[in-house]
mmCIF file of C-alpha atoms and ligand atoms in Angstrom:
data_model
loop_
_atom_site.group_PDB
_atom_site.id
_atom_site.type_symbol
_atom_site.label_atom_id
_atom_site.label_comp_id
_atom_site.label_asym_id
_atom_site.label_seq_id
_atom_site.Cartn_x
_atom_site.Cartn_y
_atom_site.Cartn_z
ATOM 1 C CA UNK A 269 15.072 -12.975 -20.581
ATOM 2 C CA UNK A 270 16.909 -11.169 -17.794
ATOM 3 C CA UNK A 271 15.790 -11.817 -14.181
ATOM 4 C CA UNK A 272 15.525 -8.879 -11.744
ATOM 5 C CA UNK A 273 16.439 -8.634 -8.063
ATOM 6 C CA UNK A 274 15.856 -6.271 -5.177
ATOM 7 C CA UNK A 275 19.306 -4.667 -4.920
ATOM 8 C CA UNK A 276 18.458 -2.168 -2.182
ATOM 9 C CA UNK A 277 15.574 -1.493 0.181
ATOM 10 C CA UNK A 278 14.617 1.372 2.493
ATOM 11 C CA UNK A 279 11.737 2.603 4.580
ATOM 12 C CA UNK A 280 10.641 5.761 6.328
ATOM 13 C CA UNK A 281 7.947 6.382 8.907
ATOM 14 C CA UNK A 282 7.208 9.782 10.477
ATOM 15 C CA UNK A 283 8.378 10.311 14.054
ATOM 16 C CA UNK A 284 4.923 11.282 15.317
ATOM 17 C CA UNK A 285 3.436 8.202 17.030
ATOM 18 C CA UNK A 286 -0.364 8.255 17.382
ATOM 19 C CA UNK A 287 -1.657 5.622 19.790
ATOM 20 C CA UNK A 288 -5.202 4.262 19.884
ATOM 21 C CA UNK A 289 -5.650 6.203 23.109
ATOM 22 C CA UNK A 290 -4.578 9.405 21.318
ATOM 23 C CA UNK A 291 -7.292 8.770 18.721
ATOM 24 C CA UNK A 292 -9.974 8.489 21.408
ATOM 25 C CA UNK A 293 -9.434 12.193 22.084
ATOM 26 C CA UNK A 294 -11.055 13.065 18.772
ATOM 27 C CA UNK A 295 -12.756 9.892 17.488
ATOM 28 C CA UNK A 296 -15.578 7.941 19.110
ATOM 29 C CA UNK A 297 -13.617 4.709 19.485
ATOM 30 C CA UNK A 298 -11.599 2.714 22.001
ATOM 31 C CA UNK A 299 -8.221 1.021 22.274
ATOM 32 C CA UNK A 300 -10.013 -2.298 22.911
ATOM 33 C CA UNK A 301 -12.167 -2.034 19.756
ATOM 34 C CA UNK A 302 -9.210 -1.179 17.534
ATOM 35 C CA UNK A 303 -6.872 -3.830 18.954
ATOM 36 C CA UNK A 304 -9.479 -6.586 18.967
ATOM 37 C CA UNK A 305 -10.673 -5.948 15.382
ATOM 38 C CA UNK A 306 -7.381 -4.982 13.732
ATOM 39 C CA UNK A 307 -4.360 -5.710 15.942
ATOM 40 C CA UNK A 308 -3.289 -2.058 15.637
ATOM 41 C CA UNK A 309 -1.792 -0.372 18.720
ATOM 42 C CA UNK A 310 -0.387 2.757 17.135
ATOM 43 C CA UNK A 311 0.384 4.352 13.789
ATOM 44 C CA UNK A 312 2.507 7.285 12.530
ATOM 45 C CA UNK A 313 1.150 10.580 11.242
ATOM 46 C CA UNK A 314 3.259 12.758 8.969
ATOM 47 C CA UNK A 315 4.046 16.363 9.863
ATOM 48 C CA UNK A 316 1.136 18.446 8.538
ATOM 49 C CA UNK A 317 3.173 20.803 6.372
ATOM 50 C CA UNK A 318 6.758 19.589 6.338
ATOM 51 C CA UNK A 319 6.054 16.098 5.033
ATOM 52 C CA UNK A 320 4.173 14.915 1.958
ATOM 53 C CA UNK A 321 3.656 11.553 0.308
ATOM 54 C CA UNK A 322 6.573 12.397 -1.989
ATOM 55 C CA UNK A 323 8.994 13.622 0.705
ATOM 56 C CA UNK A 324 8.426 10.426 2.699
ATOM 57 C CA UNK A 325 8.969 8.407 -0.476
ATOM 58 C CA UNK A 326 12.231 10.265 -1.070
ATOM 59 C CA UNK A 327 13.502 9.383 2.424
ATOM 60 C CA UNK A 328 12.833 5.681 1.815
ATOM 61 C CA UNK A 329 14.284 5.945 -1.713
ATOM 62 C CA UNK A 330 17.545 7.529 -0.493
ATOM 63 C CA UNK A 331 18.188 4.525 1.744
ATOM 64 C CA UNK A 332 17.266 2.001 -0.973
ATOM 65 C CA UNK A 333 19.508 3.755 -3.510
ATOM 66 C CA UNK A 334 22.439 3.926 -1.114
ATOM 67 C CA UNK A 335 22.052 0.251 -0.182
ATOM 68 C CA UNK A 336 21.963 -0.680 -3.870
ATOM 69 C CA UNK A 337 25.380 0.978 -4.238
ATOM 70 C CA UNK A 338 24.206 3.510 -6.805
ATOM 71 C CA UNK A 339 23.348 7.225 -6.836
ATOM 72 C CA UNK A 340 20.079 8.973 -7.693
ATOM 73 C CA UNK A 341 21.604 9.867 -11.066
ATOM 74 C CA UNK A 342 22.008 6.179 -11.901
ATOM 75 C CA UNK A 343 18.263 5.517 -11.606
ATOM 76 C CA UNK A 344 16.831 5.051 -15.097
ATOM 77 C CA UNK A 345 13.111 4.679 -14.309
ATOM 78 C CA UNK A 346 10.740 5.512 -11.444
ATOM 79 C CA UNK A 347 7.590 3.644 -10.454
ATOM 80 C CA UNK A 348 5.667 5.379 -7.655
ATOM 81 C CA UNK A 349 2.655 3.713 -5.997
ATOM 82 C CA UNK A 350 0.260 5.750 -3.855
ATOM 83 C CA UNK A 351 -3.418 6.434 -3.311
ATOM 84 C CA UNK A 352 -2.822 9.811 -1.683
ATOM 85 C CA UNK A 353 -0.633 11.751 -4.109
ATOM 86 C CA UNK A 354 0.594 15.272 -3.357
ATOM 87 C CA UNK A 355 -1.492 16.519 -6.292
ATOM 88 C CA UNK A 356 -4.503 15.029 -8.102
ATOM 89 C CA UNK A 357 -2.101 15.393 -11.026
ATOM 90 C CA UNK A 358 0.782 15.272 -11.855
ATOM 91 C CA UNK A 359 1.889 12.176 -10.006
ATOM 92 C CA UNK A 360 4.426 11.886 -7.196
ATOM 93 C CA UNK A 361 7.009 10.244 -9.475
ATOM 94 C CA UNK A 362 7.849 13.463 -11.269
ATOM 95 C CA UNK A 363 8.150 15.440 -8.018
ATOM 96 C CA UNK A 364 10.519 12.792 -6.697
ATOM 97 C CA UNK A 365 12.494 13.000 -9.966
ATOM 98 C CA UNK A 366 12.781 16.772 -9.533
ATOM 99 C CA UNK A 367 13.641 16.769 -5.828
ATOM 100 C CA UNK A 368 16.213 13.968 -6.127
ATOM 101 C CA UNK A 369 17.790 15.778 -9.095
ATOM 102 C CA UNK A 370 17.526 12.707 -11.282
ATOM 103 C CA UNK A 371 18.054 12.637 -15.028
ATOM 104 C CA UNK A 372 15.039 13.231 -17.307
ATOM 105 C CA UNK A 373 13.968 9.607 -16.900
ATOM 106 C CA UNK A 374 10.469 8.178 -17.117
ATOM 107 C CA UNK A 375 8.280 8.372 -14.033
ATOM 108 C CA UNK A 376 5.149 6.235 -13.749
ATOM 109 C CA UNK A 377 2.550 6.521 -10.990
ATOM 110 C CA UNK A 378 0.626 3.389 -10.025
ATOM 111 C CA UNK A 379 -2.915 3.659 -8.647
ATOM 112 C CA UNK A 380 -3.631 0.263 -7.190
ATOM 113 C CA UNK A 381 -4.053 1.145 -3.540
ATOM 114 C CA UNK A 382 -3.138 -1.722 -1.162
ATOM 115 C CA UNK A 383 -1.865 -3.800 -4.092
ATOM 116 C CA UNK A 384 0.166 -0.833 -5.352
ATOM 117 C CA UNK A 385 3.588 -2.147 -4.385
ATOM 118 C CA UNK A 386 3.037 -5.610 -5.891
ATOM 119 C CA UNK A 387 1.755 -3.993 -9.099
ATOM 120 C CA UNK A 388 4.687 -1.542 -9.123
ATOM 121 C CA UNK A 389 7.201 -4.325 -8.540
ATOM 122 C CA UNK A 390 5.668 -6.355 -11.351
ATOM 123 C CA UNK A 391 5.871 -3.431 -13.803
ATOM 124 C CA UNK A 392 9.489 -2.751 -12.858
ATOM 125 C CA UNK A 393 10.316 -6.462 -13.142
ATOM 126 C CA UNK A 394 9.026 -6.534 -16.735
ATOM 127 C CA UNK A 395 11.194 -3.537 -17.701
ATOM 128 C CA UNK A 396 14.303 -5.250 -16.300
ATOM 129 C CA UNK A 397 13.338 -8.551 -17.948
ATOM 130 C CA UNK A 398 13.161 -6.944 -21.384
ATOM 131 C CA UNK A 399 16.511 -5.239 -20.809
ATOM 132 C CA UNK A 400 15.014 -1.759 -21.151
ATOM 133 C CA UNK A 401 16.251 -0.460 -17.758
ATOM 134 C CA UNK A 402 19.013 -1.423 -15.314
ATOM 135 C CA UNK A 403 18.249 0.560 -12.124
ATOM 136 C CA UNK A 404 14.563 1.018 -11.412
ATOM 137 C CA UNK A 405 13.402 2.832 -8.300
ATOM 138 C CA UNK A 406 10.090 1.494 -6.965
ATOM 139 C CA UNK A 407 8.535 3.694 -4.277
ATOM 140 C CA UNK A 408 5.334 3.271 -2.270
ATOM 141 C CA UNK A 409 4.264 6.062 0.056
ATOM 142 C CA UNK A 410 1.085 7.234 1.767
ATOM 143 C CA UNK A 411 0.110 10.320 3.781
ATOM 144 C CA UNK A 412 -3.298 9.033 4.853
ATOM 145 C CA UNK A 413 -3.574 11.247 7.909
ATOM 146 C CA UNK A 414 -4.391 14.243 5.709
ATOM 147 C CA UNK A 415 -7.458 12.686 4.115
ATOM 148 C CA UNK A 416 -9.362 10.708 6.733
ATOM 149 C CA UNK A 417 -12.831 11.296 8.142
ATOM 150 C CA UNK A 418 -12.313 11.599 11.896
ATOM 151 C CA UNK A 419 -16.045 11.829 12.569
ATOM 152 C CA UNK A 420 -18.017 8.784 13.785
ATOM 153 C CA UNK A 421 -19.172 8.168 10.211
ATOM 154 C CA UNK A 422 -15.615 7.477 9.025
ATOM 155 C CA UNK A 423 -14.151 5.832 12.132
ATOM 156 C CA UNK A 424 -14.026 2.296 10.650
ATOM 157 C CA UNK A 425 -11.545 3.638 8.074
ATOM 158 C CA UNK A 426 -9.715 6.355 9.991
ATOM 159 C CA UNK A 427 -8.504 4.170 12.884
ATOM 160 C CA UNK A 428 -6.904 1.702 10.485
ATOM 161 C CA UNK A 429 -4.695 3.864 8.302
ATOM 162 C CA UNK A 430 -1.242 5.245 8.995
ATOM 163 C CA UNK A 431 1.483 7.104 7.123
ATOM 164 C CA UNK A 432 4.810 5.807 5.837
ATOM 165 C CA UNK A 433 6.926 4.871 2.849
ATOM 166 C CA UNK A 434 9.015 2.036 1.480
ATOM 167 C CA UNK A 435 11.260 1.786 -1.560
ATOM 168 C CA UNK A 436 13.334 -0.748 -3.453
ATOM 169 C CA UNK A 437 15.838 -0.597 -6.298
ATOM 170 C CA UNK A 438 15.499 -3.322 -8.919
ATOM 171 C CA UNK A 439 18.517 -4.424 -10.936
ATOM 172 C CA UNK A 440 19.283 -7.315 -13.294
ATOM 173 C CA UNK A 441 20.622 -10.506 -11.710
ATOM 174 C CA UNK A 442 22.198 -13.726 -12.918
ATOM 175 C CA UNK A 443 20.363 -15.549 -10.130
ATOM 176 C CA UNK A 444 16.646 -16.235 -9.718
ATOM 177 C CA UNK A 445 15.686 -12.892 -8.141
ATOM 178 C CA UNK A 446 11.986 -12.230 -8.700
ATOM 179 C CA UNK A 447 10.651 -15.623 -9.740
ATOM 180 C CA UNK A 448 7.219 -14.374 -10.797
ATOM 181 C CA UNK A 449 4.495 -11.830 -10.096
ATOM 182 C CA UNK A 450 0.729 -12.357 -10.358
ATOM 183 C CA UNK A 451 -1.797 -9.537 -10.687
ATOM 184 C CA UNK A 452 -5.603 -9.654 -10.501
ATOM 185 C CA UNK A 453 -8.653 -7.425 -10.316
ATOM 186 C CA UNK A 454 -12.422 -7.601 -9.929
ATOM 187 C CA UNK A 455 -14.025 -4.259 -10.742
ATOM 188 C CA UNK A 456 -17.450 -5.486 -9.632
ATOM 189 C CA UNK A 457 -16.424 -4.295 -6.177
ATOM 190 C CA UNK A 458 -14.920 -0.960 -7.214
ATOM 191 C CA UNK A 459 -17.354 1.065 -5.090
ATOM 192 C CA UNK A 460 -16.940 -1.051 -1.938
ATOM 193 C CA UNK A 461 -13.674 0.615 -0.982
ATOM 194 C CA UNK A 462 -13.341 3.936 -2.719
ATOM 195 C CA UNK A 463 -13.089 7.683 -2.507
ATOM 196 C CA UNK A 464 -15.831 8.927 -4.829
ATOM 197 C CA UNK A 465 -15.078 12.646 -4.914
ATOM 198 C CA UNK A 466 -13.485 14.628 -6.368
ATOM 199 C CA UNK A 467 -14.085 12.693 -9.553
ATOM 200 C CA UNK A 468 -15.704 12.762 -12.960
ATOM 201 C CA UNK A 469 -18.224 9.944 -12.492
ATOM 202 C CA UNK A 470 -21.209 12.313 -12.136
ATOM 203 C CA UNK A 471 -23.365 9.577 -10.568
ATOM 204 C CA UNK A 472 -22.824 7.355 -13.566
ATOM 205 C CA UNK A 473 -21.905 4.317 -11.460
ATOM 206 C CA UNK A 474 -23.515 4.977 -8.090
ATOM 207 C CA UNK A 475 -26.478 7.221 -7.382
ATOM 208 C CA UNK A 476 -25.352 9.882 -4.973
ATOM 209 C CA UNK A 477 -28.325 11.789 -3.613
ATOM 210 C CA UNK A 478 -26.111 14.656 -2.433
ATOM 211 C CA UNK A 479 -24.571 15.569 -5.736
ATOM 212 C CA UNK A 480 -26.932 16.990 -8.370
ATOM 213 C CA UNK A 481 -25.107 17.020 -11.659
ATOM 214 C CA UNK A 482 -27.843 17.732 -14.209
ATOM 215 C CA UNK A 483 -28.447 21.291 -13.075
ATOM 216 C CA UNK A 484 -25.238 22.031 -11.158
ATOM 217 C CA UNK A 485 -23.107 24.938 -12.333
ATOM 218 C CA UNK A 486 -20.260 23.545 -14.478
ATOM 219 C CA UNK A 487 -17.644 24.637 -11.935
ATOM 220 C CA UNK A 488 -19.292 22.690 -9.096
ATOM 221 C CA UNK A 489 -19.458 19.245 -10.624
ATOM 222 C CA UNK A 490 -15.985 18.002 -9.808
ATOM 223 C CA UNK A 491 -16.037 19.102 -6.170
ATOM 224 C CA UNK A 492 -18.884 20.952 -4.493
ATOM 225 C CA UNK A 493 -19.477 22.223 -0.980
ATOM 226 C CA UNK A 494 -22.364 19.714 -0.723
ATOM 227 C CA UNK A 495 -19.918 16.882 -1.294
ATOM 228 C CA UNK A 496 -17.583 18.243 1.372
ATOM 229 C CA UNK A 497 -20.486 18.783 3.796
ATOM 230 C CA UNK A 498 -21.359 15.099 3.400
ATOM 231 C CA UNK A 499 -17.708 14.073 3.843
ATOM 232 C CA UNK A 500 -17.581 12.576 0.370
ATOM 233 C CA UNK A 501 -14.004 13.680 -0.042
ATOM 234 C CA UNK A 502 -13.074 10.873 2.377
ATOM 235 C CA UNK A 503 -12.647 7.153 1.717
ATOM 236 C CA UNK A 504 -15.673 4.875 2.044
ATOM 237 C CA UNK A 505 -15.244 1.202 2.976
ATOM 238 C CA UNK A 506 -17.565 -1.734 3.498
ATOM 239 C CA UNK A 507 -15.089 -3.361 5.889
ATOM 240 C CA UNK A 508 -16.722 -6.800 6.288
ATOM 241 C CA UNK A 509 -17.048 -7.205 2.480
ATOM 242 C CA UNK A 510 -13.365 -6.361 2.014
ATOM 243 C CA UNK A 511 -12.392 -8.723 4.821
ATOM 244 C CA UNK A 512 -14.354 -11.677 3.352
ATOM 245 C CA UNK A 513 -12.823 -11.307 -0.103
ATOM 246 C CA UNK A 514 -9.280 -10.669 1.175
ATOM 247 C CA UNK A 515 -9.090 -13.940 3.088
ATOM 248 C CA UNK A 516 -10.010 -15.858 -0.076
ATOM 249 C CA UNK A 517 -7.958 -13.975 -2.654
ATOM 250 C CA UNK A 518 -4.687 -13.584 -0.749
ATOM 251 C CA UNK A 519 -4.165 -17.342 -0.229
ATOM 252 C CA UNK A 520 -5.257 -17.946 -3.844
ATOM 253 C CA UNK A 521 -2.603 -15.527 -5.108
ATOM 254 C CA UNK A 522 0.073 -17.149 -2.937
ATOM 255 C CA UNK A 523 -0.839 -20.630 -4.193
ATOM 256 C CA UNK A 524 -0.819 -19.358 -7.783
ATOM 257 C CA UNK A 525 2.750 -18.088 -7.330
ATOM 258 C CA UNK A 526 3.896 -21.364 -5.781
ATOM 259 C CA UNK A 527 2.184 -23.507 -8.447
ATOM 260 C CA UNK A 528 3.666 -21.434 -11.246
ATOM 261 C CA UNK A 529 7.160 -22.139 -9.892
ATOM 262 C CA UNK A 530 6.598 -25.776 -8.939
ATOM 263 C CA UNK A 531 7.019 -24.942 -5.257
ATOM 264 C CA UNK A 532 5.090 -25.858 -2.107
ATOM 265 C CA UNK A 533 3.943 -23.872 0.929
ATOM 266 C CA UNK A 534 6.735 -25.538 2.919
ATOM 267 C CA UNK A 535 9.280 -23.854 0.594
ATOM 268 C CA UNK A 536 8.282 -20.361 1.794
ATOM 269 C CA UNK A 537 10.820 -18.913 4.241
ATOM 270 C CA UNK A 538 8.920 -15.666 4.813
ATOM 271 C CA UNK A 539 5.478 -14.430 3.854
ATOM 272 C CA UNK A 540 5.006 -10.668 3.869
ATOM 273 C CA UNK A 541 1.270 -10.065 3.688
ATOM 274 C CA UNK A 542 -0.127 -6.597 3.067
ATOM 275 C CA UNK A 543 -0.724 -5.180 6.552
ATOM 276 C CA UNK A 544 -4.472 -4.611 6.162
ATOM 277 C CA UNK A 545 -5.653 -6.079 9.417
ATOM 278 C CA UNK A 546 -3.899 -8.572 11.714
ATOM 279 C CA UNK A 547 -6.953 -10.830 11.582
ATOM 280 C CA UNK A 548 -6.705 -11.070 7.795
ATOM 281 C CA UNK A 549 -3.007 -11.999 8.044
ATOM 282 C CA UNK A 550 -3.829 -14.608 10.706
ATOM 283 C CA UNK A 551 -6.575 -16.109 8.520
ATOM 284 C CA UNK A 552 -4.117 -16.391 5.625
ATOM 285 C CA UNK A 553 -1.454 -17.902 7.880
ATOM 286 C CA UNK A 554 -3.923 -20.444 9.261
ATOM 287 C CA UNK A 555 -5.243 -21.394 5.842
ATOM 288 C CA UNK A 556 -1.715 -22.059 4.569
ATOM 289 C CA UNK A 557 -0.647 -23.698 7.843
ATOM 290 C CA UNK A 558 2.405 -21.444 8.122
ATOM 291 C CA UNK A 559 4.244 -21.209 11.434
ATOM 292 C CA UNK A 560 4.596 -17.829 13.206
ATOM 293 C CA UNK A 561 8.265 -17.464 12.214
ATOM 294 C CA UNK A 562 7.299 -17.586 8.527
ATOM 295 C CA UNK A 563 4.872 -14.654 8.548
ATOM 296 C CA UNK A 564 5.932 -11.081 9.295
ATOM 297 C CA UNK A 565 3.478 -8.573 10.756
ATOM 298 C CA UNK A 566 4.103 -5.045 12.005
ATOM 299 C CA UNK A 567 0.591 -3.613 11.739
ATOM 300 C CA UNK A 568 0.584 -3.129 15.529
ATOM 301 C CA UNK A 569 3.152 -0.308 15.103
ATOM 302 C CA UNK A 570 2.155 1.329 11.837
ATOM 303 C CA UNK A 571 -1.483 0.482 11.061
ATOM 304 C CA UNK A 572 -2.390 -0.049 7.422
ATOM 305 C CA UNK A 573 -0.068 2.025 5.257
ATOM 306 C CA UNK A 574 -1.691 0.769 2.035
ATOM 307 C CA UNK A 575 0.868 0.569 -0.828
ATOM 308 C CA UNK A 576 3.741 1.210 1.589
ATOM 309 C CA UNK A 577 2.882 -1.633 3.968
ATOM 310 C CA UNK A 578 4.667 -4.450 2.097
ATOM 311 C CA UNK A 579 7.987 -2.639 1.468
ATOM 312 C CA UNK A 580 7.998 -1.323 5.069
ATOM 313 C CA UNK A 581 7.389 -4.841 6.430
ATOM 314 C CA UNK A 582 9.911 -6.362 3.999
ATOM 315 C CA UNK A 583 12.531 -3.814 5.040
ATOM 316 C CA UNK A 584 11.934 -4.316 8.757
ATOM 317 C CA UNK A 585 11.966 -8.110 8.448
ATOM 318 C CA UNK A 586 15.269 -7.979 6.556
ATOM 319 C CA UNK A 587 16.838 -5.442 8.947
ATOM 320 C CA UNK A 588 15.826 -7.685 11.875
ATOM 321 C CA UNK A 589 17.628 -10.635 10.242
ATOM 322 C CA UNK A 590 14.388 -12.517 9.645
ATOM 323 C CA UNK A 591 15.038 -12.685 5.898
ATOM 324 C CA UNK A 592 18.418 -13.915 4.729
ATOM 325 C CA UNK A 593 20.196 -14.285 1.411
ATOM 326 C CA UNK A 594 18.766 -17.240 -0.519
ATOM 327 C CA UNK A 595 15.433 -17.221 1.351
ATOM 328 C CA UNK A 596 12.230 -17.679 -0.595
ATOM 329 C CA UNK A 597 10.069 -14.636 0.147
ATOM 330 C CA UNK A 598 6.425 -14.326 -0.828
ATOM 331 C CA UNK A 599 4.564 -10.997 -1.002
ATOM 332 C CA UNK A 600 0.758 -10.945 -1.098
ATOM 333 C CA UNK A 601 -1.638 -8.007 -1.276
ATOM 334 C CA UNK A 602 -5.335 -7.281 -1.515
ATOM 335 C CA UNK A 603 -7.254 -4.034 -1.571
ATOM 336 C CA UNK A 604 -9.473 -1.473 -3.248
ATOM 337 C CA UNK A 605 -10.543 -2.236 -6.791
ATOM 338 C CA UNK A 606 -10.688 -5.006 -5.833
ATOM 339 C CA UNK A 607 -7.112 -5.664 -6.861
ATOM 340 C CA UNK A 608 -4.821 -8.326 -5.498
ATOM 341 C CA UNK A 609 -1.580 -10.049 -6.349
ATOM 342 C CA UNK A 610 1.519 -11.873 -5.244
ATOM 343 C CA UNK A 611 5.234 -11.992 -5.911
ATOM 344 C CA UNK A 612 7.717 -14.739 -5.187
ATOM 345 C CA UNK A 613 11.396 -13.894 -4.886
ATOM 346 C CA UNK A 614 14.700 -15.376 -3.900
ATOM 347 C CA UNK A 615 16.233 -12.809 -1.552
ATOM 348 C CA UNK A 616 19.643 -11.551 -2.619
ATOM 349 C CA UNK A 617 20.608 -8.970 0.015
HETATM 350 O O1 UT7 B 198 -6.149 -2.583 3.162
HETATM 351 C C1 UT7 B 198 -7.180 -3.255 2.504
HETATM 352 C C2 UT7 B 198 -8.452 -2.603 2.757
HETATM 353 N N1 UT7 B 198 -9.038 -2.731 4.047
HETATM 354 C C3 UT7 B 198 -9.173 -3.858 4.751
HETATM 355 O O2 UT7 B 198 -8.626 -4.876 4.479
HETATM 356 C C4 UT7 B 198 -10.107 -3.803 5.922
HETATM 357 C C5 UT7 B 198 -10.923 -5.051 6.036
HETATM 358 N N2 UT7 B 198 -11.948 -4.941 7.056
HETATM 359 C C6 UT7 B 198 -11.687 -4.787 8.352
HETATM 360 O O3 UT7 B 198 -10.536 -4.752 8.734
HETATM 361 C C7 UT7 B 198 -12.837 -4.721 9.316
HETATM 362 O O4 UT7 B 198 -14.043 -4.864 8.604
HETATM 363 C C8 UT7 B 198 -12.879 -3.390 10.134
HETATM 364 C C9 UT7 B 198 -11.747 -3.399 11.139
HETATM 365 C C10 UT7 B 198 -12.760 -2.200 9.216
HETATM 366 C C11 UT7 B 198 -14.187 -3.272 10.893
HETATM 367 O O5 UT7 B 198 -14.357 -4.385 11.722
HETATM 368 P P1 UT7 B 198 -15.759 -5.179 11.694
HETATM 369 O O6 UT7 B 198 -15.661 -6.233 12.700
HETATM 370 O O7 UT7 B 198 -15.983 -5.624 10.286
HETATM 371 O O8 UT7 B 198 -16.779 -4.059 12.142
HETATM 372 P P2 UT7 B 198 -18.063 -3.468 11.409
HETATM 373 O O9 UT7 B 198 -17.641 -2.532 10.317
HETATM 374 O O10 UT7 B 198 -18.977 -4.602 11.053
HETATM 375 O O11 UT7 B 198 -18.709 -2.635 12.578
HETATM 376 C C12 UT7 B 198 -19.102 -3.262 13.805
HETATM 377 C C13 UT7 B 198 -19.513 -2.179 14.786
HETATM 378 C C14 UT7 B 198 -20.496 -1.173 14.219
HETATM 379 O O12 UT7 B 198 -21.394 -0.822 15.271
HETATM 380 P P3 UT7 B 198 -22.836 -1.516 15.372
HETATM 381 O O13 UT7 B 198 -23.553 -1.180 14.092
HETATM 382 O O14 UT7 B 198 -22.590 -2.975 15.528
HETATM 383 O O15 UT7 B 198 -23.430 -0.855 16.570
HETATM 384 C C15 UT7 B 198 -19.648 0.011 13.897
HETATM 385 O O16 UT7 B 198 -20.354 1.229 13.932
HETATM 386 O O17 UT7 B 198 -18.372 -1.418 15.196
HETATM 387 C C16 UT7 B 198 -18.638 -0.020 15.011
HETATM 388 N N3 UT7 B 198 -17.385 0.635 14.684
HETATM 389 C C17 UT7 B 198 -16.545 1.126 15.624
HETATM 390 N N4 UT7 B 198 -16.617 1.161 16.964
HETATM 391 C C18 UT7 B 198 -15.592 1.713 17.611
HETATM 392 C C19 UT7 B 198 -16.852 0.860 13.454
HETATM 393 N N5 UT7 B 198 -15.652 1.472 13.588
HETATM 394 C C20 UT7 B 198 -15.452 1.650 14.919
HETATM 395 C C21 UT7 B 198 -14.410 2.222 15.666
HETATM 396 N N6 UT7 B 198 -14.519 2.223 17.008
HETATM 397 N N7 UT7 B 198 -13.299 2.724 15.080
#
């Protein structure tokens, strides 16, 4: 079996910086509340009309492709992770394929929210391992700012999320590269962090008193004005429930990756946790007894960029010289689904 490596990495964040203080102009919140509960100081919001999830992904991809020493035409498969695609369908992967003038290669969209990048990386890794592809572009991008509830009802979610994108190119390697990836889910908590509408569930899983499906006109079942009036087109999150599960499952996934490879916590040179909340990352760090120099956080600058958070953090850590060739890097994510996972890699850039 052929091992795969990250051969190039890139990131893009919009130029528009939105501080906690800026948010207080239109959300009932405070800088103190946000910083104390999440560690976030500011985040980026994409340009309303000139930037989309895909265009941000393309900017990150261009850098990753260039750093991998290839061109867009050399890419032989695309994996695109996002929870806020440009269209409900088709996915962002095909728009990226079109805009980057790539060959008529396969394009797969991944819908695993905060775990999206780890899932995407794992899928790409398997394709390299089997020898099916040689240059896989993995992109994770989110334009959250377009779909958040800025009323008091949605403030626990809206202050957390930010926009941005990260991308990597995976290629075969003779070295260790990606040692292993580990993916998990627990659908019992699917409704704890979710955007219910538009959708086709028709109250099958959760009783929604707003939506009346039995007698609704056929054309108003997928998305109705009643749903919009009740802000059901925005994400819902039971924050404390997510928090409690994340601090258990992220360390578990990291230990699983280490055990699988016969390694110990002390072997980790850098842990890149999904940037969900600084307190979650600190819990994980404490539980594993990792020193500050072995955990990279940048949530203070970008907020939670969901699927994009790990590749953005990985890219920044590497650009800052905090990850060097030969280092053992661990990625760990947890989010909606619930889904979670980890990846362990020997850094080759
Ligand atoms: O990326 C993976 C998915 N997401 C996560 O990992 C998030 C995990 N969870 C969290 O990060 C935290 O649960 C939050 C930061 C979302 C919330 O922090 P919390 O300490 O769990 O707060 P809470 O939801 O229990 O709310 C506490 C209080 C409530 O007021 P009362 O009922 O105590 O009067 C909320 O209404 O804080 C209030 N609140 C706010 N106040 C000011 C909720 N959001 C805000 C806000 N500003 N933005």
